Amino acid sequence: MLAETAVLVGVRMRGSRMDFADPLGELRALAETAGARVVGELMQNREAPTGRTYLGKGKVEELAAMVRELGARLVVFDNELSPSQIQALEQEVSGKETPVKVIDRSELILDIFANRATTREAQLQVEIAQLEYTAPRLRAMWSHLGQVTGGAPVGVGTRGPGEQQLEIDRRIVSRRLVALKRELGDVQSRKRREVAERRAEHFTVGIVGYTNAGKSTLFNALTRGGAYAADKLFATLMTRVERWNVGGANSVLLSDTVGFIRDLPHHLVASFRATLEDAIHAHALLIVVDASDREAPMQLDTVRSVLDEVGANTQPRHVILNKTDRIESLRHDERASLRTLDEWREREPDAIAISALTGAGFDELRARILSLVAGGVRRRTIRAPLSSARLIDAIEKRCAVSERRYSTELDEGQRPGASSEPDWVELVAEIGDRQIEALLPLGEPFLVDGEDPRPKRANWSGGPKRRAPHLIDTPEDVD
Ligand code: GDP
Ligand code: MG
C-alpha cells in the first residue's frame, strides 16, 4: 500500500476526456483507495507534453516547491509517463535527503490491483501486468544506477556492468512471464468450464458498471449475500456468484464484478476480461450507474464500449439507474448540476430507477428479470405421463395451473371402461417459452398444446448445441 502523502498532477491536453468540474476526482479516489493521503493537486493545460519532464519547466519548479512545502513523498500523474520521464521528474522533485517517488496512473492502478488480488487467478494477472509494465523500465532503472554509483558510462554501444545486469534481469523477467502465463492459462480454462456449466444449468445475470456505482450494495440487497461493499474503488477483484430469487419460485444466478474505470491501462484490459468472464457469458446484464454522479453519462458510455470490446454483446443489457435517493437529496445543491430523473428517462427510456440502499424500484427490477427468465408467458396445455413426477412437480411449482385432467391410454385390445389407473395428466397452465425450455433437461417427454417442444433435428449449421438454462431451484434436482 502507498501509505504516503501524495501530490496529484494532471495535464489536460486538447480533446482530453477529463471531467472539467473536478479533473482529478477519479485519480484522487484511486490514490485514496491505494492508501495515499492526498495533500496537494496541480493542473496544467498544454497543447502537448514536453519530452523530458512531461510538464513545462516552470510547472516542474512549481511542483517541486509544492512537494517540499507539503512534505509529500509521492507524486501521482494522471497521464501515462515514459520510464525516462519518471526518472527525470524524480530527480527534479526529490530533495537531497528526501527521495520522492513519481508514479503514473497505470502504476497506481497496478498497485491497487496487487493489494486486492485474493484469488490465484487475480494474483497471476497482476504479477503478469506488473512484469510487463516493469520490463521496459529496467533500462531506465539501471542506467540511473550507473550514474548514481559513478559506474561505467551507459549509453549507445557501451556495455557497462549495468548493461550486463540489465540483460540478466530481462531474461529472468521473460522466463518468469512464460511460467506465469502458463499457470494462468490453466486456471482460466478451468474457470471457463465452470462458467459454461453454470450457464447451462441456470439463468445467469451479471452486474456490471463503473466502480462505486453501487454494484456490490445491490448484489447484497438482492441476494442477502456478503459481497464487500465499501466507498472504495475495486473493493475486491473477485467475482461473486449468488442465487437471487426473482419470484414465482424462479431464481437466477447473479454475479458481482469489479468496476470499470476511465482509460483502463492497456496492460490491464486482459486481466479485466478474465474478471468479466461471468458477465461475458451471462444470459442478461445489469449495467448499474450512479445516477447521482455528474459523470454518469460518460461512465455509461465507457461501460458500454468496454462490454463491446470484451465481447459481451450478445445478451440483453438493462440499465439500472442507482442512487435515486441521492438525486432527490442533492436536487437543491447548485453545484451538483445533476441530471434529474426525468432527464435520465428521456436519455434511457428503458432504464429502471432504483436505490440499492432503500430498496426502491426492486419490484420493477425483479419483474423485468422474471419476464426475461420466463419469456412469453401464456396459457397452454401440457400433456405428460403421470409417471413424470419431477416434470409435473416443476410445472406445479413454477406456473399457475388452473386445470388438471387425467386420462388413460388404451392399449390395443383393451376393453373401454376397464378399470385402470389414469396414466396421463393434462395441465392447463400459464407458462413461458423459457420455462418450457427449462423443462427439457429433465429428459421427460411431454407435449405442449399437442406438440413436442423439443427442438427439431434440422440443425445443419452444426453450431454448438446449447442446453436450455433451467430453473430448478436446488442443485439436487439437476442431473
Ligand atoms: P461498487 O464499486 O459498484 O460495488 O459500489 P459499492 O456497492 O461498493 O457502493 C459504493 C458506495 O455507494 C457505498 O458507500 C454505498 O453505500 C453507496 N451506495 C450504493 N448504493 C447506493 C444508493 O442507492 N444510494 C446511496 N445514497 N448510496 C449508495
Ligand atoms: Mg463492488
Tab-separated table of C-alpha atoms in Angstrom, residues 33-471:
chain	number	residue	atom	x	y	z
A	33	THR	CA	-8.038	3.607	-2.396
A	34	ALA	CA	-4.335	2.774	-2.609
A	35	GLY	CA	-3.870	4.201	0.876
A	36	ALA	CA	-2.224	7.516	-0.018
A	37	ARG	CA	-3.154	10.783	1.690
A	38	VAL	CA	-3.621	13.473	-0.947
A	39	VAL	CA	-2.185	16.790	0.271
A	40	GLY	CA	-1.984	18.785	-2.952
A	41	GLU	CA	-3.075	18.925	-6.572
A	42	LEU	CA	-1.640	20.578	-9.642
A	43	MET	CA	-3.203	21.045	-13.066
A	44	GLN	CA	-1.729	22.260	-16.300
A	45	ASN	CA	-3.289	22.877	-19.685
A	46	ARG	CA	-0.961	22.156	-22.577
A	47	GLU	CA	-1.081	21.590	-26.290
A	48	ALA	CA	1.310	18.644	-25.956
A	49	PRO	CA	3.616	17.278	-23.256
A	50	THR	CA	7.272	18.304	-23.348
A	51	GLY	CA	9.661	15.406	-23.800
A	52	ARG	CA	11.938	15.184	-20.816
A	53	THR	CA	9.757	16.036	-17.839
A	54	TYR	CA	6.310	15.940	-19.402
A	55	LEU	CA	5.481	19.235	-17.651
A	56	GLY	CA	6.900	22.583	-18.758
A	57	LYS	CA	9.938	23.904	-16.909
A	58	GLY	CA	8.043	26.439	-14.801
A	59	LYS	CA	5.462	23.867	-13.835
A	60	VAL	CA	8.136	21.389	-12.725
A	61	GLU	CA	9.576	24.037	-10.420
A	62	GLU	CA	6.145	24.765	-9.061
A	63	LEU	CA	5.637	21.057	-8.435
A	64	ALA	CA	8.998	20.709	-6.652
A	65	ALA	CA	8.153	23.653	-4.381
A	66	MET	CA	4.742	22.255	-3.620
A	67	VAL	CA	6.183	18.831	-2.784
A	68	ARG	CA	8.740	20.412	-0.442
A	69	GLU	CA	6.239	22.656	1.253
A	70	LEU	CA	3.654	19.936	1.849
A	71	GLY	CA	6.200	17.289	2.750
A	72	ALA	CA	4.868	14.912	0.094
A	73	ARG	CA	6.758	11.703	-0.650
A	74	LEU	CA	4.782	10.663	-3.672
A	75	VAL	CA	3.716	12.347	-6.905
A	76	VAL	CA	0.976	10.715	-8.940
A	77	PHE	CA	0.396	11.690	-12.566
A	78	ASP	CA	-2.971	11.202	-14.176
A	79	ASN	CA	-1.212	10.839	-17.525
A	80	GLU	CA	0.913	7.960	-18.694
A	81	LEU	CA	4.659	8.666	-18.320
A	82	SER	CA	7.637	7.030	-20.012
A	83	PRO	CA	10.331	5.430	-17.840
A	84	SER	CA	12.775	8.230	-18.600
A	85	GLN	CA	10.231	10.925	-17.791
A	86	ILE	CA	9.630	9.298	-14.421
A	87	GLN	CA	13.333	9.264	-13.773
A	88	ALA	CA	13.783	12.893	-14.786
A	89	LEU	CA	10.822	14.005	-12.700
A	90	GLU	CA	12.078	12.124	-9.653
A	91	GLN	CA	15.401	13.923	-9.948
A	92	GLU	CA	13.687	17.281	-10.229
A	93	VAL	CA	11.317	16.941	-7.277
A	94	SER	CA	13.407	14.885	-4.829
A	95	GLY	CA	15.209	16.705	-2.065
A	96	LYS	CA	18.764	15.820	-1.031
A	97	GLU	CA	17.672	13.584	1.817
A	98	THR	CA	14.064	13.085	0.921
A	99	PRO	CA	13.572	10.942	-2.146
A	100	VAL	CA	10.201	11.452	-3.799
A	101	LYS	CA	8.622	8.700	-5.824
A	102	VAL	CA	6.849	9.531	-9.069
A	103	ILE	CA	4.286	7.138	-10.465
A	104	ASP	CA	1.639	7.346	-13.129
A	105	ARG	CA	-1.942	6.236	-13.264
A	106	SER	CA	-1.128	2.759	-14.564
A	107	GLU	CA	1.262	2.064	-11.740
A	108	LEU	CA	-1.242	3.321	-9.213
A	109	ILE	CA	-3.925	1.013	-10.576
A	110	LEU	CA	-1.492	-1.908	-10.622
A	111	ASP	CA	-0.676	-1.228	-7.002
A	112	ILE	CA	-4.350	-1.325	-6.075
A	113	PHE	CA	-4.914	-4.484	-8.076
A	114	ALA	CA	-1.949	-6.108	-6.358
A	115	ASN	CA	-3.409	-5.336	-2.956
A	116	ARG	CA	-6.865	-6.547	-3.816
A	117	ALA	CA	-5.961	-9.732	-5.640
A	118	THR	CA	-7.249	-12.516	-3.437
A	119	THR	CA	-7.684	-15.367	-5.889
A	120	ARG	CA	-4.785	-17.174	-7.532
A	121	GLU	CA	-6.075	-16.011	-10.876
A	122	ALA	CA	-6.125	-12.366	-9.892
A	123	GLN	CA	-2.668	-12.647	-8.360
A	124	LEU	CA	-1.275	-14.171	-11.530
A	125	GLN	CA	-2.840	-11.463	-13.653
A	126	VAL	CA	-1.476	-8.704	-11.527
A	127	GLU	CA	2.023	-10.138	-11.447
A	128	ILE	CA	2.000	-10.536	-15.228
A	129	ALA	CA	0.773	-6.983	-15.702
A	130	GLN	CA	3.380	-5.671	-13.297
A	131	LEU	CA	6.223	-7.521	-15.005
A	132	GLU	CA	5.078	-6.387	-18.424
A	133	TYR	CA	4.879	-2.877	-17.155
A	134	THR	CA	8.224	-3.058	-15.382
A	135	ALA	CA	10.258	-4.691	-18.137
A	136	PRO	CA	10.606	-1.549	-20.258
A	137	ARG	CA	11.569	0.370	-17.143
A	138	LEU	CA	14.539	-1.813	-16.284
A	139	ARG	CA	16.767	0.080	-18.692
A	140	ALA	CA	15.990	3.409	-17.108
A	141	MET	CA	16.493	1.932	-13.671
A	142	TRP	CA	19.916	0.504	-14.408
A	143	SER	CA	21.205	3.461	-16.348
A	144	HIS	CA	20.079	5.575	-13.429
A	145	LEU	CA	22.033	3.364	-11.027
A	146	GLY	CA	25.076	3.586	-13.286
A	147	GLN	CA	25.049	7.334	-12.908
A	148	VAL	CA	24.366	7.341	-9.207
A	149	THR	CA	27.200	4.950	-8.388
A	150	GLY	CA	29.551	6.646	-10.798
A	151	GLY	CA	29.861	3.375	-12.693
A	152	ALA	CA	30.850	2.932	-16.281
A	153	PRO	CA	29.123	5.327	-18.639
A	154	VAL	CA	25.958	3.867	-20.015
A	155	GLY	CA	24.973	4.881	-23.478
A	156	VAL	CA	24.642	3.697	-27.014
A	157	GLY	CA	27.127	0.918	-27.757
A	158	THR	CA	28.584	0.692	-24.279
A	159	ARG	CA	28.188	-2.360	-22.125
A	160	GLY	CA	28.902	-1.398	-18.550
A	161	PRO	CA	28.069	-3.581	-15.556
A	162	GLY	CA	24.590	-2.078	-15.521
A	163	GLU	CA	24.095	-3.190	-19.077
A	164	GLN	CA	25.030	-6.810	-18.298
A	165	GLN	CA	22.807	-6.825	-15.265
A	166	LEU	CA	20.039	-5.500	-17.454
A	167	GLU	CA	20.403	-8.445	-19.848
A	168	ILE	CA	20.236	-10.921	-16.965
A	169	ASP	CA	17.205	-9.213	-15.456
A	170	ARG	CA	15.461	-9.177	-18.795
A	171	ARG	CA	15.940	-12.905	-19.158
A	172	ILE	CA	14.683	-13.565	-15.629
A	173	VAL	CA	11.651	-11.435	-16.286
A	174	SER	CA	10.786	-13.123	-19.547
A	175	ARG	CA	11.232	-16.640	-18.100
A	176	ARG	CA	9.009	-15.743	-15.188
A	177	LEU	CA	6.416	-14.304	-17.577
A	178	VAL	CA	6.281	-17.536	-19.565
A	179	ALA	CA	5.742	-19.603	-16.404
A	180	LEU	CA	3.093	-17.260	-15.030
A	181	LYS	CA	1.200	-17.167	-18.294
A	182	ARG	CA	1.151	-20.947	-18.495
A	183	GLU	CA	-0.274	-21.229	-14.996
A	184	LEU	CA	-2.819	-18.528	-15.736
A	185	GLY	CA	-3.910	-20.372	-18.866
A	186	ASP	CA	-4.677	-23.465	-16.794
A	187	VAL	CA	-6.569	-21.537	-14.146
A	188	GLN	CA	-8.592	-19.734	-16.776
A	189	SER	CA	-9.608	-22.742	-18.782
A	190	ARG	CA	-10.856	-24.352	-15.595
A	191	LYS	CA	-12.782	-21.200	-14.822
A	192	ARG	CA	-14.260	-21.054	-18.322
A	193	ARG	CA	-15.578	-24.562	-17.876
A	194	GLU	CA	-17.174	-23.605	-14.585
A	195	VAL	CA	-18.822	-20.553	-16.088
A	196	ALA	CA	-20.115	-22.586	-19.035
A	197	GLU	CA	-21.573	-25.173	-16.672
A	198	ARG	CA	-23.291	-22.541	-14.596
A	199	ARG	CA	-24.744	-21.060	-17.735
A	200	ALA	CA	-26.065	-24.375	-18.945
A	201	GLU	CA	-27.835	-25.094	-15.689
A	202	HIS	CA	-29.139	-21.712	-14.655
A	203	PHE	CA	-30.292	-18.412	-15.973
A	204	THR	CA	-27.363	-16.123	-15.194
A	205	VAL	CA	-27.399	-12.364	-14.699
A	206	GLY	CA	-24.208	-10.297	-14.483
A	207	ILE	CA	-23.965	-6.984	-12.672
A	208	VAL	CA	-21.518	-4.643	-14.356
A	209	GLY	CA	-20.826	-0.947	-14.109
A	210	TYR	CA	-18.466	1.790	-13.219
A	211	THR	CA	-16.650	1.451	-10.000
A	212	ASN	CA	-18.536	2.820	-6.955
A	213	ALA	CA	-21.857	2.709	-8.798
A	214	GLY	CA	-23.319	0.520	-6.061
A	215	LYS	CA	-22.976	-2.915	-7.663
A	216	SER	CA	-21.992	-4.759	-4.503
A	217	THR	CA	-24.639	-2.961	-2.459
A	218	LEU	CA	-27.267	-4.059	-4.977
A	219	PHE	CA	-25.850	-7.574	-5.102
A	220	ASN	CA	-26.030	-7.851	-1.319
A	221	ALA	CA	-29.517	-6.451	-1.139
A	222	LEU	CA	-30.824	-8.872	-3.755
A	223	THR	CA	-29.055	-11.995	-2.554
A	224	ARG	CA	-28.523	-11.129	1.096
A	225	GLY	CA	-25.030	-12.414	0.459
A	226	GLY	CA	-21.872	-10.971	1.816
A	227	ALA	CA	-20.129	-9.167	-1.041
A	228	TYR	CA	-17.877	-6.455	0.252
A	229	ALA	CA	-19.432	-3.041	-0.364
A	230	ALA	CA	-17.388	-0.006	0.506
A	231	ASP	CA	-16.730	3.504	-0.650
A	232	LYS	CA	-13.545	2.358	-2.321
A	233	LEU	CA	-12.651	1.555	-5.878
A	234	PHE	CA	-12.345	-2.152	-6.618
A	235	ALA	CA	-13.096	-3.272	-3.087
A	236	THR	CA	-12.418	-6.732	-4.394
A	237	LEU	CA	-11.160	-8.252	-7.602
A	238	MET	CA	-13.171	-11.365	-7.144
A	239	THR	CA	-16.368	-12.153	-8.958
A	240	ARG	CA	-19.042	-13.351	-6.582
A	241	VAL	CA	-21.953	-15.511	-7.623
A	242	GLU	CA	-25.095	-15.992	-5.554
A	243	ARG	CA	-28.662	-17.125	-6.068
A	244	TRP	CA	-31.281	-14.414	-6.481
A	245	ASN	CA	-34.960	-15.262	-6.145
A	246	VAL	CA	-36.911	-13.223	-8.678
A	247	GLY	CA	-40.319	-14.514	-7.626
A	248	GLY	CA	-42.629	-17.366	-8.549
A	249	ALA	CA	-40.055	-19.903	-7.364
A	250	ASN	CA	-37.751	-18.722	-10.125
A	251	SER	CA	-34.220	-17.980	-9.196
A	252	VAL	CA	-31.267	-16.838	-11.236
A	253	LEU	CA	-27.558	-16.775	-10.540
A	254	LEU	CA	-26.368	-13.236	-10.019
A	255	SER	CA	-22.697	-12.255	-10.301
A	256	ASP	CA	-20.956	-9.156	-8.984
A	257	THR	CA	-17.818	-7.977	-10.773
A	258	VAL	CA	-15.042	-5.435	-10.439
A	259	GLY	CA	-15.802	-1.942	-11.570
A	260	PHE	CA	-14.852	-0.149	-14.732
A	261	ILE	CA	-12.665	2.927	-14.731
A	262	ARG	CA	-11.897	5.575	-17.310
A	263	ASP	CA	-8.916	4.824	-19.586
A	264	LEU	CA	-8.000	1.445	-18.224
A	265	PRO	CA	-4.277	0.909	-18.828
A	266	HIS	CA	-3.955	-1.446	-21.769
A	267	HIS	CA	-1.915	-3.955	-19.745
A	268	LEU	CA	-4.900	-4.400	-17.534
A	269	VAL	CA	-7.503	-4.922	-20.187
A	270	ALA	CA	-6.620	-8.616	-20.427
A	271	SER	CA	-6.946	-9.186	-16.700
A	272	PHE	CA	-10.132	-7.270	-16.819
A	273	ARG	CA	-11.536	-9.517	-19.485
A	274	ALA	CA	-10.957	-12.507	-17.248
A	275	THR	CA	-12.646	-10.911	-14.257
A	276	LEU	CA	-15.573	-10.199	-16.557
A	277	GLU	CA	-15.850	-13.823	-17.681
A	278	ASP	CA	-19.085	-14.325	-15.764
A	279	ALA	CA	-20.572	-11.199	-17.277
A	280	ILE	CA	-19.477	-12.069	-20.812
A	281	HIS	CA	-21.347	-15.352	-20.652
A	282	ALA	CA	-24.351	-14.169	-18.674
A	283	HIS	CA	-27.807	-14.501	-20.200
A	284	ALA	CA	-28.547	-10.898	-19.233
A	285	LEU	CA	-26.568	-7.922	-17.951
A	286	LEU	CA	-27.498	-5.238	-15.466
A	287	ILE	CA	-25.472	-2.081	-16.090
A	288	VAL	CA	-25.562	-0.202	-12.809
A	289	VAL	CA	-24.883	3.544	-12.962
A	290	ASP	CA	-24.634	6.027	-10.142
A	291	ALA	CA	-27.301	8.349	-11.493
A	292	SER	CA	-26.370	10.949	-8.881
A	293	ASP	CA	-22.854	11.299	-10.296
A	294	ARG	CA	-22.255	14.156	-12.729
A	295	GLU	CA	-20.036	11.863	-14.769
A	296	ALA	CA	-22.602	9.105	-15.045
A	297	PRO	CA	-23.394	9.570	-18.759
A	298	MET	CA	-19.694	9.289	-19.643
A	299	GLN	CA	-19.399	6.277	-17.341
A	300	LEU	CA	-22.317	4.588	-19.011
A	301	ASP	CA	-20.679	5.114	-22.408
A	302	THR	CA	-17.407	3.661	-21.089
A	303	VAL	CA	-19.134	0.593	-19.731
A	304	ARG	CA	-20.980	0.003	-22.981
A	305	SER	CA	-17.864	0.282	-25.106
A	306	VAL	CA	-15.786	-1.944	-22.810
A	307	LEU	CA	-18.534	-4.561	-22.923
A	308	ASP	CA	-18.444	-4.409	-26.719
A	309	GLU	CA	-14.654	-4.709	-26.623
A	310	VAL	CA	-14.577	-7.805	-24.447
A	311	GLY	CA	-17.301	-9.470	-26.496
A	312	ALA	CA	-20.177	-9.188	-24.048
A	313	ASN	CA	-22.625	-8.096	-26.727
A	314	THR	CA	-24.962	-10.967	-27.366
A	315	GLN	CA	-27.201	-10.675	-24.308
A	316	PRO	CA	-29.800	-8.068	-23.374
A	317	ARG	CA	-28.456	-5.152	-21.314
A	318	HIS	CA	-30.594	-3.403	-18.750
A	319	VAL	CA	-29.576	-0.003	-17.483
A	320	ILE	CA	-30.146	0.395	-13.754
A	321	LEU	CA	-30.157	3.977	-12.514
A	322	ASN	CA	-28.971	3.649	-8.936
A	323	LYS	CA	-28.769	6.084	-6.002
A	324	THR	CA	-32.032	7.773	-6.887
A	325	ASP	CA	-32.391	8.595	-3.181
A	326	ARG	CA	-29.266	10.702	-3.546
A	327	ILE	CA	-30.593	12.505	-6.625
A	328	GLU	CA	-33.532	13.615	-4.512
A	329	SER	CA	-31.377	14.847	-1.675
A	330	LEU	CA	-28.938	16.668	-3.972
A	331	ARG	CA	-31.605	18.347	-6.035
A	332	HIS	CA	-31.237	21.698	-4.348
A	333	ASP	CA	-27.473	21.701	-4.476
A	334	GLU	CA	-26.470	24.205	-7.146
A	335	ARG	CA	-23.026	22.767	-7.752
A	336	ALA	CA	-24.304	19.332	-8.397
A	337	SER	CA	-25.904	20.175	-11.774
A	338	LEU	CA	-27.156	16.630	-11.889
A	339	ARG	CA	-29.427	15.127	-14.383
A	340	THR	CA	-32.864	14.807	-12.950
A	341	LEU	CA	-34.603	11.507	-13.157
A	342	ASP	CA	-36.780	12.923	-15.935
A	343	GLU	CA	-33.736	13.820	-17.994
A	344	TRP	CA	-32.397	10.326	-17.443
A	345	ARG	CA	-35.698	8.810	-18.530
A	346	GLU	CA	-35.514	10.745	-21.750
A	347	ARG	CA	-31.985	9.565	-22.403
A	348	GLU	CA	-32.520	5.966	-21.281
A	349	PRO	CA	-36.217	5.218	-21.719
A	350	ASP	CA	-35.889	1.546	-20.760
A	351	ALA	CA	-33.813	2.097	-17.666
A	352	ILE	CA	-35.049	1.045	-14.243
A	353	ALA	CA	-34.608	3.574	-11.450
A	354	ILE	CA	-33.684	2.097	-8.088
A	355	SER	CA	-31.954	2.768	-4.829
A	356	ALA	CA	-29.802	-0.125	-3.698
A	357	LEU	CA	-29.817	1.422	-0.223
A	358	THR	CA	-33.561	1.829	0.277
A	359	GLY	CA	-34.793	-0.944	-1.997
A	360	ALA	CA	-36.881	1.433	-4.112
A	361	GLY	CA	-37.508	0.043	-7.594
A	362	PHE	CA	-36.606	-3.555	-6.694
A	363	ASP	CA	-40.091	-4.796	-7.605
A	364	GLU	CA	-39.759	-3.448	-11.125
A	365	LEU	CA	-36.268	-4.903	-11.424
A	366	ARG	CA	-37.462	-8.317	-10.267
A	367	ALA	CA	-40.437	-8.244	-12.620
A	368	ARG	CA	-38.160	-7.344	-15.540
A	369	ILE	CA	-35.839	-10.264	-14.855
A	370	LEU	CA	-38.703	-12.648	-14.194
A	371	SER	CA	-40.223	-11.862	-17.567
A	372	LEU	CA	-36.814	-12.487	-19.161
A	373	VAL	CA	-36.485	-15.785	-17.361
A	374	ALA	CA	-39.972	-16.956	-18.146
A	375	GLY	CA	-40.346	-15.399	-21.614
A	376	GLY	CA	-43.712	-15.080	-23.458
A	377	VAL	CA	-45.992	-16.380	-20.735
A	378	ARG	CA	-49.400	-17.618	-21.945
A	379	ARG	CA	-51.996	-20.247	-21.203
A	380	ARG	CA	-51.054	-23.634	-22.627
A	381	THR	CA	-51.997	-27.240	-22.133
A	382	ILE	CA	-49.209	-29.572	-21.203
A	383	ARG	CA	-49.739	-33.291	-21.541
A	384	ALA	CA	-47.359	-35.553	-19.661
A	385	PRO	CA	-47.212	-39.102	-18.349
A	386	LEU	CA	-48.234	-39.261	-14.712
A	387	SER	CA	-45.053	-41.158	-14.051
A	388	SER	CA	-43.032	-37.998	-14.787
A	389	ALA	CA	-43.202	-36.845	-11.216
A	390	ARG	CA	-40.335	-34.380	-11.402
A	391	LEU	CA	-41.693	-32.730	-14.532
A	392	ILE	CA	-45.178	-32.315	-13.083
A	393	ASP	CA	-43.777	-31.114	-9.813
A	394	ALA	CA	-41.669	-28.490	-11.598
A	395	ILE	CA	-44.684	-27.179	-13.534
A	396	GLU	CA	-46.889	-27.087	-10.443
A	397	LYS	CA	-44.230	-25.180	-8.517
A	398	ARG	CA	-43.366	-22.620	-11.141
A	399	CYS	CA	-46.570	-21.871	-13.001
A	400	ALA	CA	-50.141	-21.063	-12.175
A	401	VAL	CA	-52.005	-24.270	-13.045
A	402	SER	CA	-55.734	-23.705	-13.492
A	403	GLU	CA	-56.948	-27.177	-14.535
A	404	ARG	CA	-55.832	-30.790	-14.218
A	405	ARG	CA	-57.340	-33.533	-16.410
A	406	TYR	CA	-56.422	-37.167	-16.037
A	407	SER	CA	-56.786	-39.794	-18.747
A	408	THR	CA	-55.932	-43.340	-19.545
A	409	GLU	CA	-54.266	-44.529	-22.710
A	410	LEU	CA	-55.951	-47.637	-24.011
A	411	ASP	CA	-53.708	-50.464	-25.073
A	412	GLU	CA	-54.702	-52.362	-28.183
A	413	GLY	CA	-57.288	-54.981	-27.464
A	414	GLN	CA	-58.139	-53.473	-24.092
A	415	ARG	CA	-61.818	-53.028	-23.458
A	416	PRO	CA	-63.012	-49.473	-22.948
A	417	GLY	CA	-64.325	-48.984	-19.481
A	418	ALA	CA	-61.966	-51.493	-17.923
A	419	SER	CA	-60.928	-50.054	-14.620
A	420	SER	CA	-57.375	-48.843	-14.602
A	421	GLU	CA	-55.396	-46.026	-13.039
A	422	PRO	CA	-55.057	-42.909	-15.219
A	423	ASP	CA	-51.602	-42.626	-16.737
A	424	TRP	CA	-51.684	-39.190	-18.344
A	425	VAL	CA	-52.275	-35.738	-16.995
A	426	GLU	CA	-53.143	-32.558	-18.856
A	427	LEU	CA	-52.224	-29.387	-17.032
A	428	VAL	CA	-53.640	-26.071	-18.194
A	429	ALA	CA	-51.045	-23.567	-17.041
A	430	GLU	CA	-49.694	-20.057	-17.518
A	431	ILE	CA	-46.242	-20.915	-18.771
A	432	GLY	CA	-43.499	-19.046	-20.634
A	433	ASP	CA	-41.291	-20.151	-23.539
A	434	ARG	CA	-38.202	-20.178	-21.406
A	435	GLN	CA	-39.915	-22.107	-18.680
A	436	ILE	CA	-40.785	-24.756	-21.232
A	437	GLU	CA	-37.191	-24.828	-22.476
A	438	ALA	CA	-36.119	-25.140	-18.888
A	439	LEU	CA	-38.132	-28.336	-18.504
A	440	LEU	CA	-36.335	-30.089	-21.365
A	441	PRO	CA	-33.165	-31.024	-19.460
A	442	LEU	CA	-35.268	-33.134	-17.115
A	443	GLY	CA	-35.395	-35.576	-20.017
A	444	GLU	CA	-39.052	-36.498	-19.506
A	445	PRO	CA	-41.288	-36.356	-22.613
A	446	PHE	CA	-44.294	-34.022	-22.732
A	447	LEU	CA	-46.485	-32.202	-25.241
A	448	VAL	CA	-47.335	-28.500	-25.287
A	449	ASP	CA	-50.678	-27.810	-26.992
A	450	GLY	CA	-50.283	-31.144	-28.735
A	451	GLU	CA	-46.737	-30.534	-29.980
A	452	ASP	CA	-43.366	-31.851	-28.978
A	453	PRO	CA	-41.456	-28.859	-27.563
A	454	ARG	CA	-38.045	-30.372	-28.270
A	455	PRO	CA	-36.102	-28.516	-30.969
A	456	LYS	CA	-36.465	-30.050	-34.421
A	457	ARG	CA	-33.467	-32.040	-35.546
A	458	ALA	CA	-32.797	-29.995	-38.671
A	459	ASN	CA	-29.789	-28.183	-37.344
A	460	TRP	CA	-27.378	-28.409	-40.265
A	461	SER	CA	-25.363	-25.415	-39.204
A	462	GLY	CA	-23.511	-27.587	-36.740
A	463	GLY	CA	-23.331	-24.750	-34.260
A	464	PRO	CA	-22.655	-25.525	-30.615
A	465	LYS	CA	-25.586	-27.303	-29.052
A	466	ARG	CA	-26.718	-25.334	-26.092
A	467	ARG	CA	-28.690	-26.759	-23.261
A	468	ALA	CA	-31.525	-24.555	-22.244
A	469	PRO	CA	-30.918	-22.808	-18.975
A	470	HIS	CA	-33.253	-24.225	-16.417
A	471	LEU	CA	-34.710	-23.005	-13.270
